[in-house]
XYZ file of C-alpha atoms in Angstrom:
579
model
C 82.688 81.049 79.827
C 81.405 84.930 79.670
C 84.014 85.338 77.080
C 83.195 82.607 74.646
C 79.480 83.525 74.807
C 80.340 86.867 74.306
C 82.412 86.260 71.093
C 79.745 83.656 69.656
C 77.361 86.657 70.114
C 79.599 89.149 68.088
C 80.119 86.425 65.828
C 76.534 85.722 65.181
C 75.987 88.921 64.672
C 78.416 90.089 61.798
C 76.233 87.297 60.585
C 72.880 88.424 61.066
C 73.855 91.924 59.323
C 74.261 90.585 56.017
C 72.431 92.833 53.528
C 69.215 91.086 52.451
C 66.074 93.242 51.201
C 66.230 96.822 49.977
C 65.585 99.596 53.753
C 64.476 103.019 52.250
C 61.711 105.337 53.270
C 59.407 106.211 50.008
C 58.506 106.910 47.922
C 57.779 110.339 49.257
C 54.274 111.483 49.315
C 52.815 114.845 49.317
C 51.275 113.751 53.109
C 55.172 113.231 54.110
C 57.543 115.816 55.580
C 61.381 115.564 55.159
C 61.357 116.132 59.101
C 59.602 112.838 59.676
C 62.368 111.440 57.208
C 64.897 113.100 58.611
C 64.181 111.955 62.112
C 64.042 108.237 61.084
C 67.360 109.076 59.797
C 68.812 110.325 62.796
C 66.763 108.231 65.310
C 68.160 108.698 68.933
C 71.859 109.253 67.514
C 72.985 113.008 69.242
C 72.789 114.762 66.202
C 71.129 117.540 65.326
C 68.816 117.997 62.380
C 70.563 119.960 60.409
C 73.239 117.332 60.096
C 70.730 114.968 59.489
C 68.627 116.581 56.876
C 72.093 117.495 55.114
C 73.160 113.580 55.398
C 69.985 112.606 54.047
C 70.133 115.261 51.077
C 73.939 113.750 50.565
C 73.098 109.951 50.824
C 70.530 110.895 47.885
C 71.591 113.502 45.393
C 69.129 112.903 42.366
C 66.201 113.012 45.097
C 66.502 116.519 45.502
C 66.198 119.062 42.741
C 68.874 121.371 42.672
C 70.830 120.315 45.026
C 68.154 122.116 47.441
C 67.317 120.372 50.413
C 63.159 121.592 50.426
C 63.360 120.758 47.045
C 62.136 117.007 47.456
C 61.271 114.766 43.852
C 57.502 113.618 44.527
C 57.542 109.833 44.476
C 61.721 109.673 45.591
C 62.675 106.794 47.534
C 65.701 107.586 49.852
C 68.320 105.418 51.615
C 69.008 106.046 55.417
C 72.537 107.802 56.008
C 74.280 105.786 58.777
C 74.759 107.946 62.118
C 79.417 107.984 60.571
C 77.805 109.555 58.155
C 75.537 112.111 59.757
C 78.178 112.793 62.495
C 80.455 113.777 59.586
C 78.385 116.170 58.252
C 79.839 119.550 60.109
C 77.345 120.848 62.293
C 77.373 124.951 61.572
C 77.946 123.730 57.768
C 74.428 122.138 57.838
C 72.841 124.433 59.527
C 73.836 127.546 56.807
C 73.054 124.819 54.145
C 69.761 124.454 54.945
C 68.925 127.978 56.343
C 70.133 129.211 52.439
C 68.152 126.322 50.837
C 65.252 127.642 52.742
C 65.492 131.248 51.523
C 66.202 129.712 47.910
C 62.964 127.519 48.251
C 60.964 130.518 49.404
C 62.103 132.581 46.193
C 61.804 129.650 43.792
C 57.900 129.258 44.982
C 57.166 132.748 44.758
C 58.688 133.439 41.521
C 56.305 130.170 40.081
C 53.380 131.800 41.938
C 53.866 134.904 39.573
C 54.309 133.341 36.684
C 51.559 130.801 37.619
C 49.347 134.384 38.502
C 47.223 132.170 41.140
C 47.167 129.698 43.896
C 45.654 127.528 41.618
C 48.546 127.971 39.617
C 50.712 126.845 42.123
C 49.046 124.048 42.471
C 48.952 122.712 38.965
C 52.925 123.505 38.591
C 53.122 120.857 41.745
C 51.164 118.212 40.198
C 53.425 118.369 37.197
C 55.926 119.365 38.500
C 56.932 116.815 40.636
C 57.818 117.994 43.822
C 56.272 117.057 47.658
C 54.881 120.093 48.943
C 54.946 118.789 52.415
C 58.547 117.704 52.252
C 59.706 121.597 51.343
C 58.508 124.967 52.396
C 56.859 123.339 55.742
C 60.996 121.650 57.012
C 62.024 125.450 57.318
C 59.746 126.155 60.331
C 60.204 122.149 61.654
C 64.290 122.824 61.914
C 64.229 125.453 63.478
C 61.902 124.255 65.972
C 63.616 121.253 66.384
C 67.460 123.133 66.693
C 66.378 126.279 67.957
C 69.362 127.716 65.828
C 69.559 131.128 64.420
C 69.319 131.606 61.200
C 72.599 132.809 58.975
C 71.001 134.284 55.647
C 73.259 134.418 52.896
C 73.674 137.779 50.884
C 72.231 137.818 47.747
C 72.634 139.682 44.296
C 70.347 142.510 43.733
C 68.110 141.094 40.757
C 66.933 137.900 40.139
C 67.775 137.052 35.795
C 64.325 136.734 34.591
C 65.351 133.432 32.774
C 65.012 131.819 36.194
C 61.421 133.297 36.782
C 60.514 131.701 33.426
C 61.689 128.342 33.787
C 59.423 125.692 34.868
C 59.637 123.035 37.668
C 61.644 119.755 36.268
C 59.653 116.887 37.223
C 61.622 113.617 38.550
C 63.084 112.808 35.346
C 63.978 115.939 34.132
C 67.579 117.906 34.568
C 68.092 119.324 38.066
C 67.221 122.730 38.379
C 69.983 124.948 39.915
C 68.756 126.654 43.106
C 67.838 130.538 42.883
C 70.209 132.958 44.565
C 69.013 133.841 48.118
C 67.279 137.182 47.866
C 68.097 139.968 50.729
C 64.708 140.940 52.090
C 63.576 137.147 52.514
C 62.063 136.765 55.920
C 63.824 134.370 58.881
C 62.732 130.964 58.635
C 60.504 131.687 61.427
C 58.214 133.227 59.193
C 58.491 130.460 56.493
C 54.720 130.422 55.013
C 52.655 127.053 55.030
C 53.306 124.991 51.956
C 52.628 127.626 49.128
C 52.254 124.915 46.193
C 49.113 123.581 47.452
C 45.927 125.626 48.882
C 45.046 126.166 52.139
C 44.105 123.487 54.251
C 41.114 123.698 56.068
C 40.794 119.914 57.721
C 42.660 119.561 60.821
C 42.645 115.822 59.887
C 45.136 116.964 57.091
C 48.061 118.498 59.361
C 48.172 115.141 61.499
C 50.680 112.226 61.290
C 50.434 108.939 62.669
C 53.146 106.693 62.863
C 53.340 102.762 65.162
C 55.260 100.774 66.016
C 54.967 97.786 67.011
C 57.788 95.250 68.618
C 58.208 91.738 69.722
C 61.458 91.077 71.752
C 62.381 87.197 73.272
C 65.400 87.509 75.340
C 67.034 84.308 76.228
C 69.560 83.661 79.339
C 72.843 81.827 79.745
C 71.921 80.453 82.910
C 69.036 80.378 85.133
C 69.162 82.920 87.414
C 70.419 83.247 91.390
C 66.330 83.087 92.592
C 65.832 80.117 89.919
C 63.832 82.543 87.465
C 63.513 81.072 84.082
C 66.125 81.432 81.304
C 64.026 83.507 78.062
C 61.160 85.630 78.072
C 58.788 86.822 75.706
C 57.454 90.039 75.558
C 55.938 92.781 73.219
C 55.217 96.609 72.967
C 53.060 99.330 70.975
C 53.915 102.680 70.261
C 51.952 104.801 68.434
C 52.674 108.058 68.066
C 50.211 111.808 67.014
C 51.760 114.712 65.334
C 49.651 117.738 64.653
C 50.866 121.261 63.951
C 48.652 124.598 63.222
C 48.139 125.681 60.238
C 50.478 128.884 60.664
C 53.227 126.066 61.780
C 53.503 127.893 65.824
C 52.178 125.506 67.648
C 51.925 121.763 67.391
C 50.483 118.651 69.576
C 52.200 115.238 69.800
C 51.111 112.099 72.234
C 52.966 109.054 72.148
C 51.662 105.901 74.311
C 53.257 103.006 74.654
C 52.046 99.616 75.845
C 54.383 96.518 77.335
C 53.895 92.970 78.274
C 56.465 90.856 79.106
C 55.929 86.890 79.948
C 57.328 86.414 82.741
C 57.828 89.380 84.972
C 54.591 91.709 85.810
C 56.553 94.759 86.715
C 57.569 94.840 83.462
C 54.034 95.351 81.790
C 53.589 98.875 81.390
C 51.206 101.911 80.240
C 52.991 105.156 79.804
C 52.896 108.359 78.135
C 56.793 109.168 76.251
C 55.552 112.093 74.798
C 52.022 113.989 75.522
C 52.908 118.237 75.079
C 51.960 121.297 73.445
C 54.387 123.458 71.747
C 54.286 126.630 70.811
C 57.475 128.922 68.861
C 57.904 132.458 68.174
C 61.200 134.389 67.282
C 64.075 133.133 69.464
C 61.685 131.754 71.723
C 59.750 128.233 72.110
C 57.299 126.882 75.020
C 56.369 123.379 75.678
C 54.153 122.070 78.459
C 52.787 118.547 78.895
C 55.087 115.336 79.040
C 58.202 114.185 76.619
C 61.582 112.927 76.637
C 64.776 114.889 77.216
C 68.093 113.969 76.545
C 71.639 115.107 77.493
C 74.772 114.009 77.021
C 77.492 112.792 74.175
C 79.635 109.752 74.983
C 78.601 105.831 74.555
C 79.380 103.728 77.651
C 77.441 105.964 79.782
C 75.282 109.282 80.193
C 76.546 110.877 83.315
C 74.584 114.317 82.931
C 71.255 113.166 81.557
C 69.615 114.163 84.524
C 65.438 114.927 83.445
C 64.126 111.633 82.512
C 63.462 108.568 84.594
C 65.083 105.562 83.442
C 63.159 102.585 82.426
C 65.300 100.007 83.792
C 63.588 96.940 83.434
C 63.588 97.692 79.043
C 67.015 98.304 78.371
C 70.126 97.818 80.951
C 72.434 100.585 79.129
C 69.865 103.675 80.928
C 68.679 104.317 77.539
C 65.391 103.834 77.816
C 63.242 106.653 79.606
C 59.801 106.913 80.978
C 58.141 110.147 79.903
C 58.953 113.228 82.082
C 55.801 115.736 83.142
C 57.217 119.324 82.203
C 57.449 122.811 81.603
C 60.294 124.231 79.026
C 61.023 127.558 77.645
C 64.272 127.449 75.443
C 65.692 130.862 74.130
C 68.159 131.265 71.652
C 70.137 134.127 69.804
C 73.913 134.685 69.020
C 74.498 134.267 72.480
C 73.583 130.232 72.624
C 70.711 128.292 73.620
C 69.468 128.545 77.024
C 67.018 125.336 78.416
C 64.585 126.278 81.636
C 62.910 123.439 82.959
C 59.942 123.080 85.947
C 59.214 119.583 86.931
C 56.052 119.431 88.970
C 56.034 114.982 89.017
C 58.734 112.353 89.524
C 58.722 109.214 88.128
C 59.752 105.904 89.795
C 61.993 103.903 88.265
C 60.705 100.437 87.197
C 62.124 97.564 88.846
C 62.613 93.609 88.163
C 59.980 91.637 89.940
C 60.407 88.468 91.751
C 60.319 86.480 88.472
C 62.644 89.369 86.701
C 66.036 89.118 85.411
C 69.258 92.082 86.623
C 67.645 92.597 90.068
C 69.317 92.593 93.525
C 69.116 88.902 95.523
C 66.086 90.690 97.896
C 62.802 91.786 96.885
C 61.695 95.191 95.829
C 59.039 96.984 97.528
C 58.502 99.351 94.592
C 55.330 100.401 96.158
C 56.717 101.429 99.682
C 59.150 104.040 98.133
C 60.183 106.528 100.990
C 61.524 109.861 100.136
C 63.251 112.823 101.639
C 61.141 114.936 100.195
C 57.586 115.476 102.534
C 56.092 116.061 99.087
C 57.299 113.027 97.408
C 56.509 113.150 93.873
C 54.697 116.340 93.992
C 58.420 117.616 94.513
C 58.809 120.485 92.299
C 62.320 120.256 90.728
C 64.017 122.682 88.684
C 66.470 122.452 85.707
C 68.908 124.900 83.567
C 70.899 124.094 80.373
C 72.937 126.297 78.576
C 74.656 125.725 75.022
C 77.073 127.188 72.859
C 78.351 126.160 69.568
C 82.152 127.391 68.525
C 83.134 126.389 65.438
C 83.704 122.476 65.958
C 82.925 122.152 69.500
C 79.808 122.151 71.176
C 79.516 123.463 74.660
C 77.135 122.629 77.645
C 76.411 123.765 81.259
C 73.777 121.973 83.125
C 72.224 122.471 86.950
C 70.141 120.185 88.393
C 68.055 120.599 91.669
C 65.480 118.236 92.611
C 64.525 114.348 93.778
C 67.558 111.796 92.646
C 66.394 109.517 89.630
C 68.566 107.035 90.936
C 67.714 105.221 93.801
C 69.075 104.173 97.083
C 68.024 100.433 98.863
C 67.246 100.596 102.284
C 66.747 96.966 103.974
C 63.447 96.477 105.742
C 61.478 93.787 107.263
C 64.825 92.767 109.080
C 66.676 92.481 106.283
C 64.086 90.012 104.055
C 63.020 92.943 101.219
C 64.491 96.391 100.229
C 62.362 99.474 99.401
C 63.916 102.391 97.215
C 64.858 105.761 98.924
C 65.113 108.703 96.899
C 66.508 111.862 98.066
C 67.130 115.263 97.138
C 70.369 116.359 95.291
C 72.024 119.128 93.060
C 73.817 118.166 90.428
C 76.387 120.424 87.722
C 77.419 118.944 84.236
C 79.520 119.731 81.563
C 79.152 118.128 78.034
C 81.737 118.832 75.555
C 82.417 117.295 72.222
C 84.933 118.543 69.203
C 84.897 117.360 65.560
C 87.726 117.177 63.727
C 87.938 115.346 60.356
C 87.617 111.863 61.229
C 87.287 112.246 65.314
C 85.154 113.236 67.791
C 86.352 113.961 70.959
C 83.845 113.098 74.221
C 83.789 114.734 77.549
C 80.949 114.736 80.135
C 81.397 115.832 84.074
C 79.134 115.564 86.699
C 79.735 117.520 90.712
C 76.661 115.997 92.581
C 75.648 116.851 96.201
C 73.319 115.436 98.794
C 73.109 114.694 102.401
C 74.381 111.116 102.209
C 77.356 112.240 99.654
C 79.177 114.392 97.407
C 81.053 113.363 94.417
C 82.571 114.084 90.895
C 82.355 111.561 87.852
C 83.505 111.780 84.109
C 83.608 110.139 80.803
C 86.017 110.899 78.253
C 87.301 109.728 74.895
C 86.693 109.404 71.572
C 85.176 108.089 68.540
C 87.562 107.605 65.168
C 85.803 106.919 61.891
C 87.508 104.791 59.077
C 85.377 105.423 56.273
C 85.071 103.114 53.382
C 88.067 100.323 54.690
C 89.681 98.291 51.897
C 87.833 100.030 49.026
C 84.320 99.509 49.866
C 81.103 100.380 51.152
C 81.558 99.577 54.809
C 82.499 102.409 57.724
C 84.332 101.181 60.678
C 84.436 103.582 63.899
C 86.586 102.806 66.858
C 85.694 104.154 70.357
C 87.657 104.219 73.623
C 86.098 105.898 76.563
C 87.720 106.373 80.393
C 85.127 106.315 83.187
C 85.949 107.770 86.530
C 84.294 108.714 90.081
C 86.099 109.680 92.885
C 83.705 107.340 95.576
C 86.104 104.215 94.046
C 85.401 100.904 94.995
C 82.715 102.761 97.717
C 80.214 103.724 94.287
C 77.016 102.042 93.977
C 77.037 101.972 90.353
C 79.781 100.756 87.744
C 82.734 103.129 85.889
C 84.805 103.960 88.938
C 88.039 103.826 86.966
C 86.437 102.042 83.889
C 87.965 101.950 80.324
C 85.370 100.824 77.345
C 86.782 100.090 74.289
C 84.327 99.128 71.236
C 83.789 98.902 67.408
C 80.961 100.042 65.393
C 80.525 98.948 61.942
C 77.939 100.312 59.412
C 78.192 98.657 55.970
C 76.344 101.386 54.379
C 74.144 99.004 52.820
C 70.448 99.208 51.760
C 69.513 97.241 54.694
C 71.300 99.886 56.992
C 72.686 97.240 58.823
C 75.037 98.206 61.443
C 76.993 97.140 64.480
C 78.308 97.693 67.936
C 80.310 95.942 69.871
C 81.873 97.220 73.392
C 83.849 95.613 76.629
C 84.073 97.993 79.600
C 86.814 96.955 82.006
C 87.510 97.520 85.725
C 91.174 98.832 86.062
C 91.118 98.269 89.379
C 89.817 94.872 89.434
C 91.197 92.623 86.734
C 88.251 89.928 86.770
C 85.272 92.863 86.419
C 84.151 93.446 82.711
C 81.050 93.465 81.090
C 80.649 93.835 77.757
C 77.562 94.493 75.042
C 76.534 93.864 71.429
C 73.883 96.164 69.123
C 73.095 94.994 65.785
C 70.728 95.976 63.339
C 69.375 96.051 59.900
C 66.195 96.744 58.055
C 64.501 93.545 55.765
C 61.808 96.314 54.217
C 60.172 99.246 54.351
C 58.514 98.064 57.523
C 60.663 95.828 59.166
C 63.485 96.003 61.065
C 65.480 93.287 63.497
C 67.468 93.727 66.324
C 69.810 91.756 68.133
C 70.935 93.060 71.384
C 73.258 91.065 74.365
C 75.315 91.710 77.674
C 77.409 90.102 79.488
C 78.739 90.158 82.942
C 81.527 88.815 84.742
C 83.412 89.423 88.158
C 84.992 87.942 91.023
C 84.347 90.523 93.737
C 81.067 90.612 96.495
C 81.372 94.484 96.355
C 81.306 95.243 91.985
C 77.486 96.740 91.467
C 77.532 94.094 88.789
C 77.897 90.715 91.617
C 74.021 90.143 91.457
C 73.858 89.674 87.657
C 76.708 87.097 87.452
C 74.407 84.614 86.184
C 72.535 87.279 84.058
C 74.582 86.643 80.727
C 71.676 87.331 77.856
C 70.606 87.419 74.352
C 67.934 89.048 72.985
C 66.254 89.264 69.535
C 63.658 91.704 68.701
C 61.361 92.203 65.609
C 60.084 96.223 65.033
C 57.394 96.794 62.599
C 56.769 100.438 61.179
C 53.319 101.100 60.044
């Protein structure tokens, strides 16, 4: 029965991604940045900007003048690159691209400043010129706070021809105008100026960005479930989100709150900062304080090392979805890597399914009786390190943990009527690894984790291959396969003990965006435990996007994690609105 749902779900939605209205951000403004266009691009997808910004600039070629990527047409409307296409963009490839364009930009400006002899100038070459101020010189200092990469400047000849200084901007349907060569003294990134072709802004009200979304999600069940809870829901959410950086581009603000109510289940409702931190960036260096969401990790079926944030269980079943983290970060980079310091003064609970919830254990939840080894509870100060290393394709990462678990233990009370969760204190090492090469990327993340109840190892591993543009068209097909393993067997209270996931992901490259994943993870120890999950999405405008999302569950055996959502087969369809 799990089976035949699970294929009429797939099924339905190859349908449901069929292109319909025109997805593209635009056309751009001179109050956008390509960073905010970038990141919509990119979206949670473990890619870094540079690859993103570079799979943007790719996806639309006439956009940018010059082939530069700072060098955005005012009024452009660009098409989303699908995440095959940003993760074939090569990583260190992007990030020279962009760090050259950036020197390039910097020289174009100032040569049109001297021709232009003022500000003013500047300004009247970008009005007919154009060109989005906010979507060029500012990126510079927004990638590198965003990568914390160093930047490779390019050498450059020793004179500039004076042709170049006398040509004037092409506007958006003009010729493109070949980039100038880098020049040797130009200053890091870093120290990329505001937006030269505009004057100073004064108004705060100017440097802040406000984006909100807001979604409406009715999930709908197979069955009813094991405590007779109903088969759909309805519920909806609001996030809004506050971006404001200083004028000299150091030191920025951004507070995201987000509101959920669900119909059915009142542990599900919700208030919660994801992000509310200041951050500040020098030379090598960058400090953040306040609240936001970190991720780690590289493979699909699961995230064994993402260790910081809580996990908001009761919104999304694949872990993906975190609560926001109170914290203290200082990052420092050079040729040597990137190295990730972290304080952690709160914990976070993890939400639970209520009585009239769906995916929770056959016993109440005491959520609010939480005990914890810890005499300080969630004043527990815990303590994080990260260290990274790019070589050529392969990215390298070595994490260390030491603090209150995020996952929690269920310890029976009230002789044996309710549970209340028990979290403890652990140490945990992980290793993240993932190589590109042409059309694959190869997976790896390792966990050693340590506590007084038990000590363990787990691992992912596999790959992701990318057929790009099968049987002559537009459509990308990527093919994943992914071993799961930890060494507490049948004895783990969570699934992947010797799990292989196999899936498909299909992006059709259209101007919808509309792409697909489909994935079965399957116990090799026990032949009648799977479970299996289907993402779809695709854009009807501008502003609207829908989602269809489903899971299913299936086994035979009183001791698989997965025994209490038998009956917990679901369907959900979701509506996001972008304003």
């Amino acid at each position: 029965m799990q089976l035949n749902i699970c294929w009429v779900l797939c099924a339905a939605a190859l349908a449901a991604v069929t292109p319909s209205h025109a997805a593209t951000i635009g056309p751009v403004t001179g109050n956008e940045t390509l960073w905010s266009l970038a990141r919509a691009a990119r979206g949670d997808a473990p890619y870094s900007m540079y690859q993103a910004i570079v799979a943007l600039q790719q996806k639309n070629p006439t956009a940018f003048i010059g082939n530069n990527v700072h060098h955005v047409k005012l009024g452009a409307v660009l098409e989303l690159p699908t995440a095959a296409e940003i993760a074939a963009v090569d990583a260190l490839s992007a990030e020279q691209k962009v760090e050259a364009d950036a020197v390039a930009w910097r020289q174009w400006v100032a040569t049109r400043q001297t021709s232009g002899g003022t500000a003013q100038g500047a300004v009247a070459v970008r009005k007919t010129g154009g060109l989005s101020s906010q979507a060029t010189a500012a990126l510079a200092r927004q990638v590198q706070q965003q990568s914390k990469a160093v930047p490779v400047l390019l050498a450059a000849p020793a004179e500039t021809p004076a042709a170049v200084a006398e040509a004037a901007p092409v506007s958006a349907a003009s010729a493109p105008l070949a980039p100038l060569p880098p020049e040797p003294s130009a200053p890091d990134i870093a120290e990329a100026p505001a937006v030269l072709t505009r004057e100073p802004r004064s108004d705060w009200t100017e440097r802040l960005q406000t984006d909100t979304t807001l979604g409406l999600d009715w999930r709908w069940f197979a069955k009813r479930g094991l405590q007779g809870q109903s088969r759909s829901a309805l519920s909806g959410s609001a996030l809004v989100e506050w971006y404001w950086q200083s004028e000299d581009e150091r030191s920025s603000w951004t507070v995201s709150p987000y509101l959920r109510w669900d119909q059915r289940d009142s542990e599900r409702n919700l208030v919660d900062l994801r992000q509310a931190y200041w951050l500040s960036v020098g030379d090598g260096w960058e400090f953040k304080a306040g609240v936001d969401k970190i991720f780690w990790g590289v493979t699909e079926s699961i995230h064994l090392v993402d260790i910081i944030n809580q996990t908001d269980w009761v919104d999304a079943v694949d872990g993906e979805s975190k609560l926001g983290q109170p914290l203290l970060q200082l990052n420092l980079s050079g040729d040597w890597g990137n190295l990730q310091s972290f304080v952690l003064p709160y914990f976070r609970e993890r939400t639970l399914s209520g009585e009239q919830g769906r995916l929770r254990l056959p016993l109440p939840v005491l959520v609010d009786d939480a005990v914890y080894q810890s005499s300080r509870e969630q004043q527990h100060v815990d303590l994080a390190l990260r260290y990274s290393q790019q070589i050529d394709q392969i990215d390298l990462a070595l994490s260390y943990f030491t603090g209150t678990n995020r996952d929690p233990r269920f310890m029976p009370v009230g002789q044996g009527s309710a549970v209340v969760p028990y979290y403890e204190q652990m140490q945990q090492w992980g290793l993240e690894g993932q190589w590109i090469v042409d059309s694959w990327i190869w997976k790896l993340e390792a966990i050693r984790r340590s506590s007084d109840i038990d000590n363990f190892t787990a691992a992912v591993a596999g790959f992701e291959y990318t057929n790009v543009g099968v049987f002559d068209s537009a459509v990308d097909l990527g093919w994943l396969l992914e071993y799961q393993y930890d060494n507490r067997g049948q004895f783990a209270p969570v699934p992947g003990q010797r799990d292989l996931f196999a899936g498909v992901r299909v992006a059709l490259n259209d101007e919808a965006g509309s792409e697909l994943l489909f994935g079965i993870a399957q116990d090799l120890q026990n032949g009648g435990t799977r479970s299996g999950m289907l993402e779809a999405s695709m854009r009807f405008s501008n502003n609207l996007r829908l989602r269809l999302d489903a899971w299913f569950f299936q086994t035979m055996s009183l001791q698989q994690p997965t025994w209490w959502f038998r009956q917990d087969d679901y369907i959900q369809l979701g509506f996001d609105y972008y304003f």
